[in-house]
mmCIF file of C-alpha atoms in Angstrom:
data_model
loop_
_atom_site.group_PDB
_atom_site.id
_atom_site.type_symbol
_atom_site.label_atom_id
_atom_site.label_comp_id
_atom_site.label_asym_id
_atom_site.label_seq_id
_atom_site.Cartn_x
_atom_site.Cartn_y
_atom_site.Cartn_z
ATOM 1 C CA MET F 1 1.699 -16.029 7.319
ATOM 2 C CA ILE F 2 3.692 -15.190 4.188
ATOM 3 C CA GLN F 3 6.922 -13.196 4.102
ATOM 4 C CA ILE F 4 6.852 -10.160 1.793
ATOM 5 C CA ALA F 5 9.873 -8.081 2.855
ATOM 6 C CA GLU F 6 12.896 -7.916 5.111
ATOM 7 C CA SER F 7 15.178 -5.232 6.515
ATOM 8 C CA ASN F 8 18.213 -5.412 8.781
ATOM 9 C CA GLY F 9 17.477 -9.049 9.571
ATOM 10 C CA VAL F 10 13.794 -8.379 10.308
ATOM 11 C CA LYS F 11 11.349 -10.511 8.303
ATOM 12 C CA ILE F 12 7.935 -8.939 7.606
ATOM 13 C CA TYR F 13 4.892 -11.136 7.055
ATOM 14 C CA VAL F 14 1.246 -10.733 6.046
ATOM 15 C CA ASN F 15 -1.732 -13.034 6.275
ATOM 16 C CA LYS F 16 -2.781 -14.413 2.879
ATOM 17 C CA ASP F 17 -6.070 -12.471 3.184
ATOM 18 C CA ASN F 18 -4.358 -9.128 3.852
ATOM 19 C CA PHE F 19 -3.847 -6.476 1.221
ATOM 20 C CA PHE F 20 -0.956 -4.080 1.621
ATOM 21 C CA SER F 21 0.975 -1.174 0.162
ATOM 22 C CA PHE F 22 4.426 0.357 0.339
ATOM 23 C CA THR F 23 3.342 3.563 -1.402
ATOM 24 C CA ASN F 24 -0.375 4.304 -1.030
ATOM 25 C CA SER F 25 -0.002 7.053 1.575
ATOM 26 C CA PRO F 26 1.084 10.717 1.643
ATOM 27 C CA TYR F 27 3.648 10.181 4.425
ATOM 28 C CA TYR F 28 7.441 10.241 4.074
ATOM 29 C CA GLY F 29 8.263 6.566 4.640
ATOM 30 C CA HIS F 30 5.907 5.567 1.833
ATOM 31 C CA LYS F 31 7.908 7.629 -0.657
ATOM 32 C CA LYS F 32 11.241 6.003 0.292
ATOM 33 C CA LEU F 33 10.358 2.292 0.570
ATOM 34 C CA SER F 34 10.820 2.400 4.336
ATOM 35 C CA ALA F 35 7.231 1.719 5.475
ATOM 36 C CA ILE F 36 4.410 -0.672 4.712
ATOM 37 C CA ASP F 37 0.691 -0.448 5.472
ATOM 38 C CA ILE F 38 -0.963 -3.833 6.088
ATOM 39 C CA TYR F 39 -4.764 -3.995 5.795
ATOM 40 C CA PRO F 40 -6.911 -6.742 7.320
ATOM 41 C CA SER F 41 -9.835 -7.847 5.166
ATOM 42 C CA ARG F 42 -12.347 -4.995 4.938
ATOM 43 C CA GLY F 43 -14.653 -5.172 7.942
ATOM 44 C CA CYS F 44 -12.077 -7.037 10.069
ATOM 45 C CA ARG F 45 -10.485 -5.241 13.029
ATOM 46 C CA GLU F 46 -8.093 -7.973 14.134
ATOM 47 C CA ALA F 47 -4.420 -6.934 14.116
ATOM 48 C CA LEU F 48 -1.957 -9.796 13.657
ATOM 49 C CA SER F 49 1.748 -9.380 14.272
ATOM 50 C CA PRO F 50 3.771 -9.020 11.053
ATOM 51 C CA ILE F 51 7.084 -9.779 12.807
ATOM 52 C CA GLU F 52 8.803 -11.702 15.594
ATOM 53 C CA GLY F 53 10.118 -9.866 18.632
ATOM 54 C CA GLU F 54 9.469 -8.632 22.156
ATOM 55 C CA THR F 55 7.227 -5.750 23.191
ATOM 56 C CA PHE F 56 9.573 -2.920 24.156
ATOM 57 C CA LEU F 57 7.395 0.205 24.371
ATOM 58 C CA ILE F 58 3.687 1.056 24.191
ATOM 59 C CA LYS F 59 2.807 4.729 23.930
ATOM 60 C CA ALA F 60 -0.655 6.275 23.759
ATOM 61 C CA LEU F 61 -0.977 9.149 21.311
ATOM 62 C CA LYS F 62 -3.929 11.446 20.679
ATOM 63 C CA GLU F 63 -6.572 8.940 19.488
ATOM 64 C CA ASP F 64 -3.851 6.510 18.391
ATOM 65 C CA TYR F 65 -1.101 4.231 19.709
ATOM 66 C CA VAL F 66 2.477 3.351 18.837
ATOM 67 C CA ILE F 67 3.864 -0.100 19.633
ATOM 68 C CA ILE F 68 7.635 -0.710 19.541
ATOM 69 C CA ILE F 69 8.751 -4.315 19.135
ATOM 70 C CA LYS F 70 12.398 -5.078 19.917
ATOM 71 C CA VAL F 71 13.937 -7.535 17.457
ATOM 72 C CA ASN F 72 17.570 -7.403 18.612
ATOM 73 C CA GLU F 73 19.881 -5.056 20.502
ATOM 74 C CA GLU F 74 20.058 -2.625 17.581
ATOM 75 C CA THR F 75 16.765 -2.968 15.711
ATOM 76 C CA CYS F 76 13.063 -2.521 16.448
ATOM 77 C CA VAL F 77 9.764 -2.342 14.578
ATOM 78 C CA LYS F 78 7.299 0.535 14.955
ATOM 79 C CA ILE F 79 3.595 -0.279 14.569
ATOM 80 C CA LEU F 80 0.923 2.440 14.451
ATOM 81 C CA HIS F 81 -2.908 2.447 14.456
ATOM 82 C CA VAL F 82 -3.381 -0.602 16.730
ATOM 83 C CA LYS F 83 -4.994 -0.535 20.173
ATOM 84 C CA PRO F 84 -2.692 -3.054 21.812
ATOM 85 C CA LYS F 85 -3.580 -6.191 23.736
ATOM 86 C CA LEU F 86 0.027 -6.554 24.844
ATOM 87 C CA LYS F 87 2.225 -5.732 27.803
ATOM 88 C CA ILE F 88 5.915 -4.841 27.954
ATOM 89 C CA GLY F 89 8.092 -7.945 27.655
ATOM 90 C CA ASP F 90 5.559 -10.063 25.748
ATOM 91 C CA LYS F 91 7.177 -12.315 23.151
ATOM 92 C CA ILE F 92 5.267 -12.250 19.858
ATOM 93 C CA TYR F 93 5.478 -14.202 16.601
ATOM 94 C CA PRO F 94 4.100 -13.605 13.083
ATOM 95 C CA GLY F 95 0.354 -14.166 13.123
ATOM 96 C CA ASP F 96 -0.108 -13.571 16.858
ATOM 97 C CA PHE F 97 -3.070 -11.391 17.846
ATOM 98 C CA ILE F 98 -1.687 -8.059 19.099
ATOM 99 C CA GLY F 99 -4.775 -5.836 19.283
ATOM 100 C CA GLU F 100 -7.449 -4.040 17.324
ATOM 101 C CA VAL F 101 -6.843 -1.752 14.351
ATOM 102 C CA ILE F 102 -8.373 1.650 15.066
ATOM 103 C CA TRP F 103 -9.384 4.783 13.229
ATOM 104 C CA SER F 104 -6.603 7.343 13.459
ATOM 105 C CA PRO F 105 -6.878 11.146 13.154
ATOM 106 C CA PHE F 106 -4.098 10.866 10.560
ATOM 107 C CA PHE F 107 -6.444 9.040 8.153
ATOM 108 C CA ASN F 108 -8.305 10.534 5.220
ATOM 109 C CA PHE F 109 -12.029 9.767 4.948
ATOM 110 C CA TRP F 110 -11.408 6.992 2.399
ATOM 111 C CA THR F 111 -8.667 5.210 4.377
ATOM 112 C CA ASP F 112 -9.295 1.602 5.422
ATOM 113 C CA HIS F 113 -8.186 0.351 8.851
ATOM 114 C CA HIS F 114 -4.570 -0.862 8.780
ATOM 115 C CA LEU F 115 -1.258 -1.340 10.582
ATOM 116 C CA HIS F 116 1.594 1.010 9.687
ATOM 117 C CA VAL F 117 4.924 -0.839 9.999
ATOM 118 C CA GLU F 118 8.537 0.422 9.954
ATOM 119 C CA VAL F 119 11.895 -1.196 10.774
ATOM 120 C CA ARG F 120 13.998 1.279 12.772
ATOM 121 C CA PRO F 121 17.114 1.762 14.915
ATOM 122 C CA ILE F 122 16.173 0.914 18.498
ATOM 123 C CA LYS F 123 17.802 4.174 19.617
ATOM 124 C CA ASP F 124 15.464 6.127 17.310
ATOM 125 C CA PRO F 125 12.125 4.294 17.423
ATOM 126 C CA LEU F 126 9.519 7.053 17.161
ATOM 127 C CA ARG F 127 10.380 9.651 14.521
ATOM 128 C CA ALA F 128 8.461 9.984 11.254
ATOM 129 C CA ARG F 129 11.748 9.723 9.325
ATOM 130 C CA GLY F 130 14.750 7.462 9.776
ATOM 131 C CA GLY F 131 13.205 4.069 9.023
ATOM 132 C CA TYR F 132 15.365 1.441 7.335
ATOM 133 C CA LYS F 133 14.904 0.698 3.639
ATOM 134 C CA LEU F 134 12.887 -2.438 2.884
ATOM 135 C CA ASN F 135 14.026 -5.273 0.653
ATOM 136 C CA ILE F 136 11.009 -6.643 -1.246
ATOM 137 C CA SER F 137 12.707 -9.642 -2.876
ATOM 138 C CA PRO F 138 10.534 -12.079 -0.822
ATOM 139 C CA LEU F 139 7.476 -10.474 -2.444
ATOM 140 C CA LEU F 140 8.965 -10.527 -5.937
ATOM 141 C CA ALA F 141 9.599 -14.265 -5.624
ATOM 142 C CA LYS F 142 5.864 -14.833 -5.027
ATOM 143 C CA MET F 143 4.334 -12.338 -7.454
ATOM 144 C CA LYS F 144 2.116 -13.370 -10.336
ATOM 145 C CA ILE F 145 1.616 -11.080 -13.318
ATOM 146 C CA ASN F 146 -1.626 -11.106 -15.289
ATOM 147 C CA GLU F 147 -1.075 -11.975 -18.942
ATOM 148 C CA ASN F 148 -4.552 -10.642 -19.759
ATOM 149 C CA PHE F 149 -5.984 -7.304 -18.761
ATOM 150 C CA ASN F 150 -8.748 -4.902 -19.742
ATOM 151 C CA ASN F 151 -9.993 -1.529 -18.535
ATOM 152 C CA PHE F 152 -13.563 -2.644 -17.830
ATOM 153 C CA PHE F 153 -14.507 -2.859 -14.167
ATOM 154 C CA LYS F 154 -17.688 -3.974 -12.434
ATOM 155 C CA VAL F 155 -19.003 -1.908 -9.526
ATOM 156 C CA GLU F 156 -19.133 -4.340 -6.587
ATOM 157 C CA GLU F 157 -19.897 -1.946 -3.714
ATOM 158 C CA VAL F 158 -20.812 1.705 -3.246
ATOM 159 C CA ASN F 159 -20.542 3.276 0.196
ATOM 160 C CA LYS F 160 -20.029 6.815 1.498
ATOM 161 C CA LYS F 161 -16.242 6.516 1.623
ATOM 162 C CA TYR F 162 -15.483 4.865 -1.725
ATOM 163 C CA ILE F 163 -16.549 2.574 -4.576
ATOM 164 C CA LEU F 164 -15.051 -0.925 -4.948
ATOM 165 C CA LEU F 165 -14.443 -2.130 -8.503
ATOM 166 C CA SER F 166 -13.466 -5.575 -9.756
ATOM 167 C CA ASN F 167 -11.867 -6.783 -12.964
ATOM 168 C CA GLN F 168 -12.435 -10.278 -14.346
ATOM 169 C CA TYR F 169 -8.680 -10.896 -14.523
ATOM 170 C CA THR F 170 -7.857 -9.940 -10.927
ATOM 171 C CA LYS F 171 -10.651 -11.517 -8.891
ATOM 172 C CA ASN F 172 -8.322 -14.285 -7.772
ATOM 173 C CA SER F 173 -5.102 -12.294 -7.813
ATOM 174 C CA PHE F 174 -2.328 -13.169 -5.394
ATOM 175 C CA PHE F 175 0.334 -10.573 -4.664
ATOM 176 C CA ASN F 176 -0.772 -8.629 -7.681
ATOM 177 C CA SER F 177 -2.761 -5.446 -8.193
ATOM 178 C CA PRO F 178 -5.773 -4.561 -10.348
ATOM 179 C CA PHE F 179 -3.333 -2.923 -12.786
ATOM 180 C CA SER F 180 -0.621 -5.052 -14.411
ATOM 181 C CA ILE F 181 2.028 -3.583 -16.702
ATOM 182 C CA LYS F 182 3.278 -6.321 -19.032
ATOM 183 C CA ALA F 183 6.083 -4.190 -20.463
ATOM 184 C CA PHE F 184 7.616 -4.002 -17.001
ATOM 185 C CA GLU F 185 6.565 -7.509 -15.895
ATOM 186 C CA GLY F 186 4.987 -5.953 -12.847
ATOM 187 C CA CYS F 187 2.076 -4.055 -11.412
ATOM 188 C CA LEU F 188 1.098 -0.653 -10.075
ATOM 189 C CA GLU F 189 0.398 0.406 -6.537
ATOM 190 C CA GLY F 190 -0.294 3.779 -4.946
ATOM 191 C CA GLY F 191 -2.813 6.604 -4.859
ATOM 192 C CA PHE F 192 -3.700 7.946 -8.311
ATOM 193 C CA LEU F 193 -3.944 10.871 -8.715
ATOM 194 C CA HIS F 194 -4.703 12.196 -5.223
ATOM 195 C CA TYR F 195 -1.368 11.454 -3.500
ATOM 196 C CA GLY F 196 0.897 12.608 -6.315
ATOM 197 C CA HIS F 197 3.096 9.516 -6.257
ATOM 198 C CA GLY F 198 3.004 5.792 -6.915
ATOM 199 C CA ALA F 199 5.191 2.817 -7.785
ATOM 200 C CA LEU F 200 5.732 -0.041 -10.184
ATOM 201 C CA ILE F 201 6.539 -3.321 -8.470
ATOM 202 C CA THR F 202 8.436 -5.167 -11.177
ATOM 203 C CA LEU F 203 10.231 -8.463 -11.812
ATOM 204 C CA LYS F 204 12.805 -6.717 -13.984
ATOM 205 C CA THR F 205 16.409 -6.788 -12.758
ATOM 206 C CA PHE F 206 18.112 -3.915 -10.956
ATOM 207 C CA ASN F 207 20.459 -3.373 -13.942
ATOM 208 C CA PHE F 208 17.419 -2.910 -16.183
ATOM 209 C CA LEU F 209 15.858 -0.416 -13.776
ATOM 210 C CA ASN F 210 19.050 1.626 -13.478
ATOM 211 C CA GLY F 211 19.272 1.559 -17.272
ATOM 212 C CA LEU F 212 16.061 3.565 -17.393
ATOM 213 C CA LEU F 213 17.812 6.492 -15.753
ATOM 214 C CA LYS F 214 21.181 5.991 -17.494
ATOM 215 C CA ASN F 215 19.366 6.139 -20.818
ATOM 216 C CA GLN F 216 17.648 9.330 -19.645
ATOM 217 C CA THR F 217 14.294 7.573 -19.413
ATOM 218 C CA SER F 218 13.191 9.532 -16.384
ATOM 219 C CA GLU F 219 9.506 9.751 -17.357
ATOM 220 C CA LEU F 220 6.695 7.210 -17.484
ATOM 221 C CA THR F 221 3.802 8.120 -19.769
ATOM 222 C CA PHE F 222 0.316 6.989 -18.853
ATOM 223 C CA ASN F 223 -2.926 7.701 -20.673
ATOM 224 C CA SER F 224 -3.870 10.827 -18.754
ATOM 225 C CA PHE F 225 -0.685 11.900 -16.973
ATOM 226 C CA LYS F 226 3.097 11.774 -17.030
ATOM 227 C CA ALA F 227 5.180 10.686 -14.077
ATOM 228 C CA VAL F 228 8.805 11.423 -13.194
ATOM 229 C CA ILE F 229 10.910 8.532 -11.867
ATOM 230 C CA ASP F 230 12.625 9.695 -8.684
ATOM 231 C CA TYR F 231 13.617 6.551 -6.779
ATOM 232 C CA ILE F 232 14.654 3.044 -7.838
ATOM 233 C CA GLU F 233 15.420 -0.035 -5.759
ATOM 234 C CA GLU F 234 15.505 -3.695 -6.729
ATOM 235 C CA GLY F 235 12.034 -4.494 -8.069
ATOM 236 C CA TYR F 236 10.678 -1.044 -7.190
ATOM 237 C CA ILE F 237 10.291 2.092 -9.339
ATOM 238 C CA HIS F 238 8.905 5.084 -7.477
ATOM 239 C CA PHE F 239 7.528 8.033 -9.439
ATOM 240 C CA SER F 240 5.836 11.384 -8.798
ATOM 241 C CA PHE F 241 3.172 13.262 -10.739
ATOM 242 C CA GLU F 242 0.901 16.283 -10.538
ATOM 243 C CA LYS F 243 -2.041 15.918 -8.186
ATOM 244 C CA LYS F 244 -5.352 16.441 -9.960
ATOM 245 C CA THR F 245 -8.905 15.132 -10.018
ATOM 246 C CA LEU F 246 -9.874 12.112 -12.087
ATOM 247 C CA LEU F 247 -12.701 12.180 -14.638
ATOM 248 C CA ILE F 248 -14.800 9.011 -14.973
ATOM 249 C CA ASN F 249 -18.161 8.967 -16.752
ATOM 250 C CA LYS F 250 -17.879 12.788 -16.980
ATOM 251 C CA GLU F 251 -17.875 12.937 -13.165
ATOM 252 C CA LYS F 252 -14.979 14.163 -11.032
ATOM 253 C CA TYR F 253 -13.300 11.812 -8.517
ATOM 254 C CA LYS F 254 -10.449 12.371 -6.110
ATOM 255 C CA GLY F 255 -8.570 9.324 -7.313
ATOM 256 C CA LEU F 256 -7.972 5.572 -7.384
ATOM 257 C CA SER F 257 -6.332 3.545 -4.623
ATOM 258 C CA VAL F 258 -4.380 0.532 -5.888
ATOM 259 C CA TYR F 259 -3.039 -2.037 -3.408
ATOM 260 C CA LEU F 260 -1.100 -5.289 -3.634
ATOM 261 C CA ASN F 261 -3.018 -8.529 -3.075
ATOM 262 C CA ASP F 262 -6.359 -6.711 -3.287
ATOM 263 C CA LYS F 263 -8.914 -7.990 -5.780
ATOM 264 C CA PHE F 264 -10.598 -4.569 -5.760
ATOM 265 C CA LEU F 265 -9.714 -1.177 -7.158
ATOM 266 C CA LYS F 266 -10.915 1.621 -4.876
ATOM 267 C CA LEU F 267 -12.471 4.692 -6.518
ATOM 268 C CA ILE F 268 -12.623 7.732 -4.222
ATOM 269 C CA PRO F 269 -15.268 10.471 -4.562
ATOM 270 C CA VAL F 270 -14.368 14.124 -4.168
ATOM 271 C CA LYS F 271 -16.622 14.247 -1.100
ATOM 272 C CA PRO F 272 -18.046 11.344 0.958
ATOM 273 C CA GLY F 273 -21.073 9.841 -0.765
ATOM 274 C CA GLU F 274 -20.755 12.081 -3.846
ATOM 275 C CA THR F 275 -21.181 9.685 -6.792
ATOM 276 C CA LYS F 276 -23.730 8.750 -9.441
ATOM 277 C CA ILE F 277 -22.252 5.286 -9.917
ATOM 278 C CA LYS F 278 -24.501 2.363 -8.948
ATOM 279 C CA GLU F 279 -23.691 -1.178 -7.836
ATOM 280 C CA GLY F 280 -23.730 -3.662 -10.707
ATOM 281 C CA GLU F 281 -22.710 -1.143 -13.358
ATOM 282 C CA GLU F 282 -19.667 -1.594 -15.572
ATOM 283 C CA ILE F 283 -17.329 1.348 -16.007
ATOM 284 C CA THR F 284 -14.107 2.026 -17.888
ATOM 285 C CA ILE F 285 -10.974 3.250 -16.121
ATOM 286 C CA PRO F 286 -9.073 5.207 -18.798
ATOM 287 C CA PHE F 287 -6.270 6.805 -16.842
ATOM 288 C CA ILE F 288 -3.586 4.121 -17.319
ATOM 289 C CA PHE F 289 -3.847 2.792 -20.871
#
């Protein structure tokens, strides 16, 4: 297991085969760097613990579960979307099997199975808001930025939910994304353009990031949209933009999902199965550059 973040003394880990995102979700915590979604390899349903602690609460929801792991007397971790194989009082460590990731009614049709993780006050473990801010410096220390990049992607898989695309420069990426931004020494993650927000994970210093706003650089300009910077933390620039459909090969798509440590870019149709794209084709993604 590899550490990617920490908060209030809680270290958060992922398996090297996991992909993950701080931002690729419409929910509040993913707009404030206070939540992370961790995805097992596609097709895998095994949920591994991202933290160390003791099982404090297990609560069944409508077609979902919430697991609360106590870390110390003041802090806990909330985990959603896992059918637990735990009992109250169990001691768990990073990498321990804790249950099976399940399909939640909160998911959109294109959502992959994942664990939703938040660090929270133990007196306030369940709310949608109130999670502690994450520090992603452990991730930044491990990131690799692609020096080469192009907009040509090969169609690796077409299914009813989405299309998986690969780029020759990101097939063996590690803690990177299919889109690297050399000017920022970082990479993109988030849901473009369907969620209306995304982030740059960057190796630039905090002084440089704050300088963007001090110099009234509050906009980022991409090829097909402009984004407004609304939140900056060390190594993290969050921005918002207008939700709209994406045009690729003169065909409308809901958007593109970009994750960290995923060798694929996920193209989402407007409706399940609605695409003319075929496996093996090469397509251009024009919306960034």
